């Protein structure tokens, strides 16, 4: 069964899913053909968690992470 | 004397300064030649305050607001 959920950064499975999915994207030719740096792997989730203008949604097929949206709000003063 | 300060959204003088300075900018031909809408005037400061990725710095000449930076963080996942 496919299920879609707001990412909970304190949930280890979600945190691993975020890094895994982003690493898969970055490793693909479309994403730059290079794995994530250790710095990104180590800090991404905690840095996302600090920002209340970021919203991450995850998709799982049973226990397997299969999709993700990282949305970062744009804001204009007028 | 010129003084520069991190904006405190709960300070009425700072809140008025933000709206006044942005309205002055918007009213100038460079800023679009149109005053701020009432919606922006009413909601801008409270909306800035909600976002921890926004940082506003004000400059005053004695009691007169004379300058402002509204900085909105950009964030890249990798």
Coordinates of C-alpha atoms in Angstrom, one line a residue:
Chain A
X1 CA 0.0 0.0 0.0
X2 CA 1.2 3.5 -0.9
X3 CA 1.0 6.0 1.9
X4 CA 1.9 9.7 2.0
X5 CA 2.8 11.6 5.2
X6 CA 4.2 14.9 6.4
X7 CA 7.8 14.2 7.3
X8 CA 8.5 14.0 11.0
X9 CA 12.1 14.9 11.4
X10 CA 12.3 13.2 14.8
X11 CA 11.3 9.9 13.2
X12 CA 14.4 8.0 12.4
X13 CA 12.7 6.2 9.4
X14 CA 11.6 9.5 8.0
X15 CA 15.0 11.1 8.5
X16 CA 16.7 8.1 6.7
X17 CA 14.1 8.3 3.9
X18 CA 14.9 12.0 3.3
X19 CA 18.6 11.4 3.0
X20 CA 18.2 8.2 1.0
X21 CA 15.8 9.8 -1.5
X22 CA 17.8 13.0 -1.9
X23 CA 20.9 10.9 -2.4
X24 CA 19.2 8.8 -5.1
X25 CA 18.2 12.0 -6.9
X26 CA 21.6 13.6 -6.6
X27 CA 23.2 10.4 -7.9
X28 CA 21.1 10.3 -11.0
X29 CA 22.4 12.2 -14.1
X30 CA 19.3 14.4 -13.8
X31 CA 20.4 15.4 -10.2
X32 CA 24.0 16.0 -11.0
X33 CA 25.4 12.5 -11.1
X34 CA 27.1 12.8 -7.7
X35 CA 26.2 11.4 -4.3
X36 CA 25.5 13.8 -1.4
X37 CA 28.5 14.9 0.6
X38 CA 28.9 13.6 4.1
X39 CA 28.2 17.1 5.3
X40 CA 24.8 17.1 3.7
X41 CA 24.0 13.6 4.9
X42 CA 24.9 14.6 8.4
X43 CA 23.2 18.0 8.6
X44 CA 20.3 18.1 6.1
X45 CA 17.6 16.8 8.4
X46 CA 18.5 18.9 11.4
X47 CA 18.8 22.0 9.2
X48 CA 15.4 21.4 7.6
X49 CA 13.9 21.0 11.0
X50 CA 15.1 24.4 12.1
X51 CA 13.2 26.2 9.3
X52 CA 9.5 26.7 9.7
X53 CA 9.2 27.8 6.1
X54 CA 10.2 24.3 4.9
X55 CA 7.7 21.5 4.5
X56 CA 8.6 17.9 3.5
X57 CA 6.2 15.2 2.4
X58 CA 7.2 11.6 2.0
X59 CA 5.7 8.7 0.1
X60 CA 6.2 5.1 1.1
X61 CA 5.3 1.9 -0.6
X62 CA 4.8 -0.3 2.5
X63 CA 8.2 0.3 4.3
X64 CA 10.1 1.5 1.2
X65 CA 10.5 5.3 0.7
X66 CA 9.6 6.0 -2.9
X67 CA 8.9 9.7 -3.2
X68 CA 9.5 13.1 -1.6
X69 CA 8.6 16.7 -2.0
X70 CA 10.8 19.4 -0.3
X71 CA 8.8 22.6 -0.4
X72 CA 10.5 25.9 0.6
X73 CA 8.2 28.8 0.9
X74 CA 8.8 31.9 -1.1
X75 CA 7.9 35.2 0.6
X76 CA 7.4 38.6 -0.9
X77 CA 7.0 41.7 1.2
X78 CA 4.5 43.2 -1.3
Chain B
X1 CA 23.1 60.0 15.6
X2 CA 22.5 57.1 13.3
X3 CA 21.8 53.7 14.9
X4 CA 21.2 50.3 13.4
X5 CA 19.2 47.6 15.1
X6 CA 17.7 44.2 14.6
X7 CA 14.0 44.8 14.1
X8 CA 11.9 43.8 17.1
X9 CA 8.4 43.1 15.6
X10 CA 6.8 43.6 19.0
X11 CA 8.2 47.1 19.2
X12 CA 5.5 49.5 17.8
X13 CA 8.1 52.0 16.6
X14 CA 9.9 49.2 14.7
X15 CA 6.7 47.9 13.2
X16 CA 5.7 51.3 12.1
X17 CA 9.1 51.9 10.6
X18 CA 9.0 48.7 8.6
X19 CA 5.7 49.6 7.0
X20 CA 6.6 53.3 6.5
X21 CA 9.9 52.4 4.8
X22 CA 8.5 49.7 2.6
X23 CA 5.6 52.0 1.6
X24 CA 8.2 54.8 0.7
X25 CA 10.0 52.3 -1.4
X26 CA 6.9 51.0 -3.1
X27 CA 5.7 54.5 -3.8
X28 CA 8.9 55.4 -5.6
X29 CA 9.1 54.8 -9.3
X30 CA 11.9 52.3 -8.6
X31 CA 9.6 50.3 -6.3
X32 CA 6.6 50.3 -8.6
X33 CA 5.1 53.7 -8.1
X34 CA 2.2 52.5 -6.0
X35 CA 1.6 52.6 -2.3
X36 CA 1.3 49.4 -0.3
X37 CA -2.2 47.8 -0.1
X38 CA -4.1 48.0 3.1
X39 CA -3.7 44.2 3.3
X40 CA 0.1 44.5 3.2
X41 CA 0.1 47.3 5.7
X42 CA -2.1 45.3 8.1
X43 CA -0.3 42.0 7.8
X44 CA 3.3 42.4 6.8
X45 CA 4.9 42.7 10.2
X46 CA 2.9 39.8 11.8
X47 CA 3.8 37.6 8.7
X48 CA 7.5 38.5 8.9
X49 CA 7.4 37.6 12.6
X50 CA 6.1 34.1 11.9
X51 CA 9.1 33.2 9.7
X52 CA 12.4 32.3 11.3
X53 CA 14.1 32.5 8.0
X54 CA 13.5 36.3 7.7
X55 CA 15.7 38.9 9.3
X56 CA 15.0 42.6 9.2
X57 CA 17.5 45.3 10.2
X58 CA 16.5 49.0 10.6
X59 CA 18.5 52.2 10.6
X60 CA 17.3 55.3 12.4
X61 CA 18.6 58.8 12.4
X62 CA 17.6 59.8 15.9
X63 CA 13.9 58.9 15.9
X64 CA 13.5 58.9 12.1
X65 CA 13.6 55.6 10.3
X66 CA 15.9 56.0 7.3
X67 CA 16.8 52.6 6.1
X68 CA 15.9 48.9 6.2
X69 CA 17.1 45.5 5.0
X70 CA 14.7 42.7 4.7
X71 CA 16.7 39.5 4.3
X72 CA 15.0 36.2 3.4
X73 CA 17.2 33.2 3.6
X74 CA 17.6 31.0 0.6
X75 CA 18.1 27.3 1.3
X76 CA 19.3 24.5 -0.9
X77 CA 19.1 20.9 0.1
X78 CA 22.5 20.1 -1.6

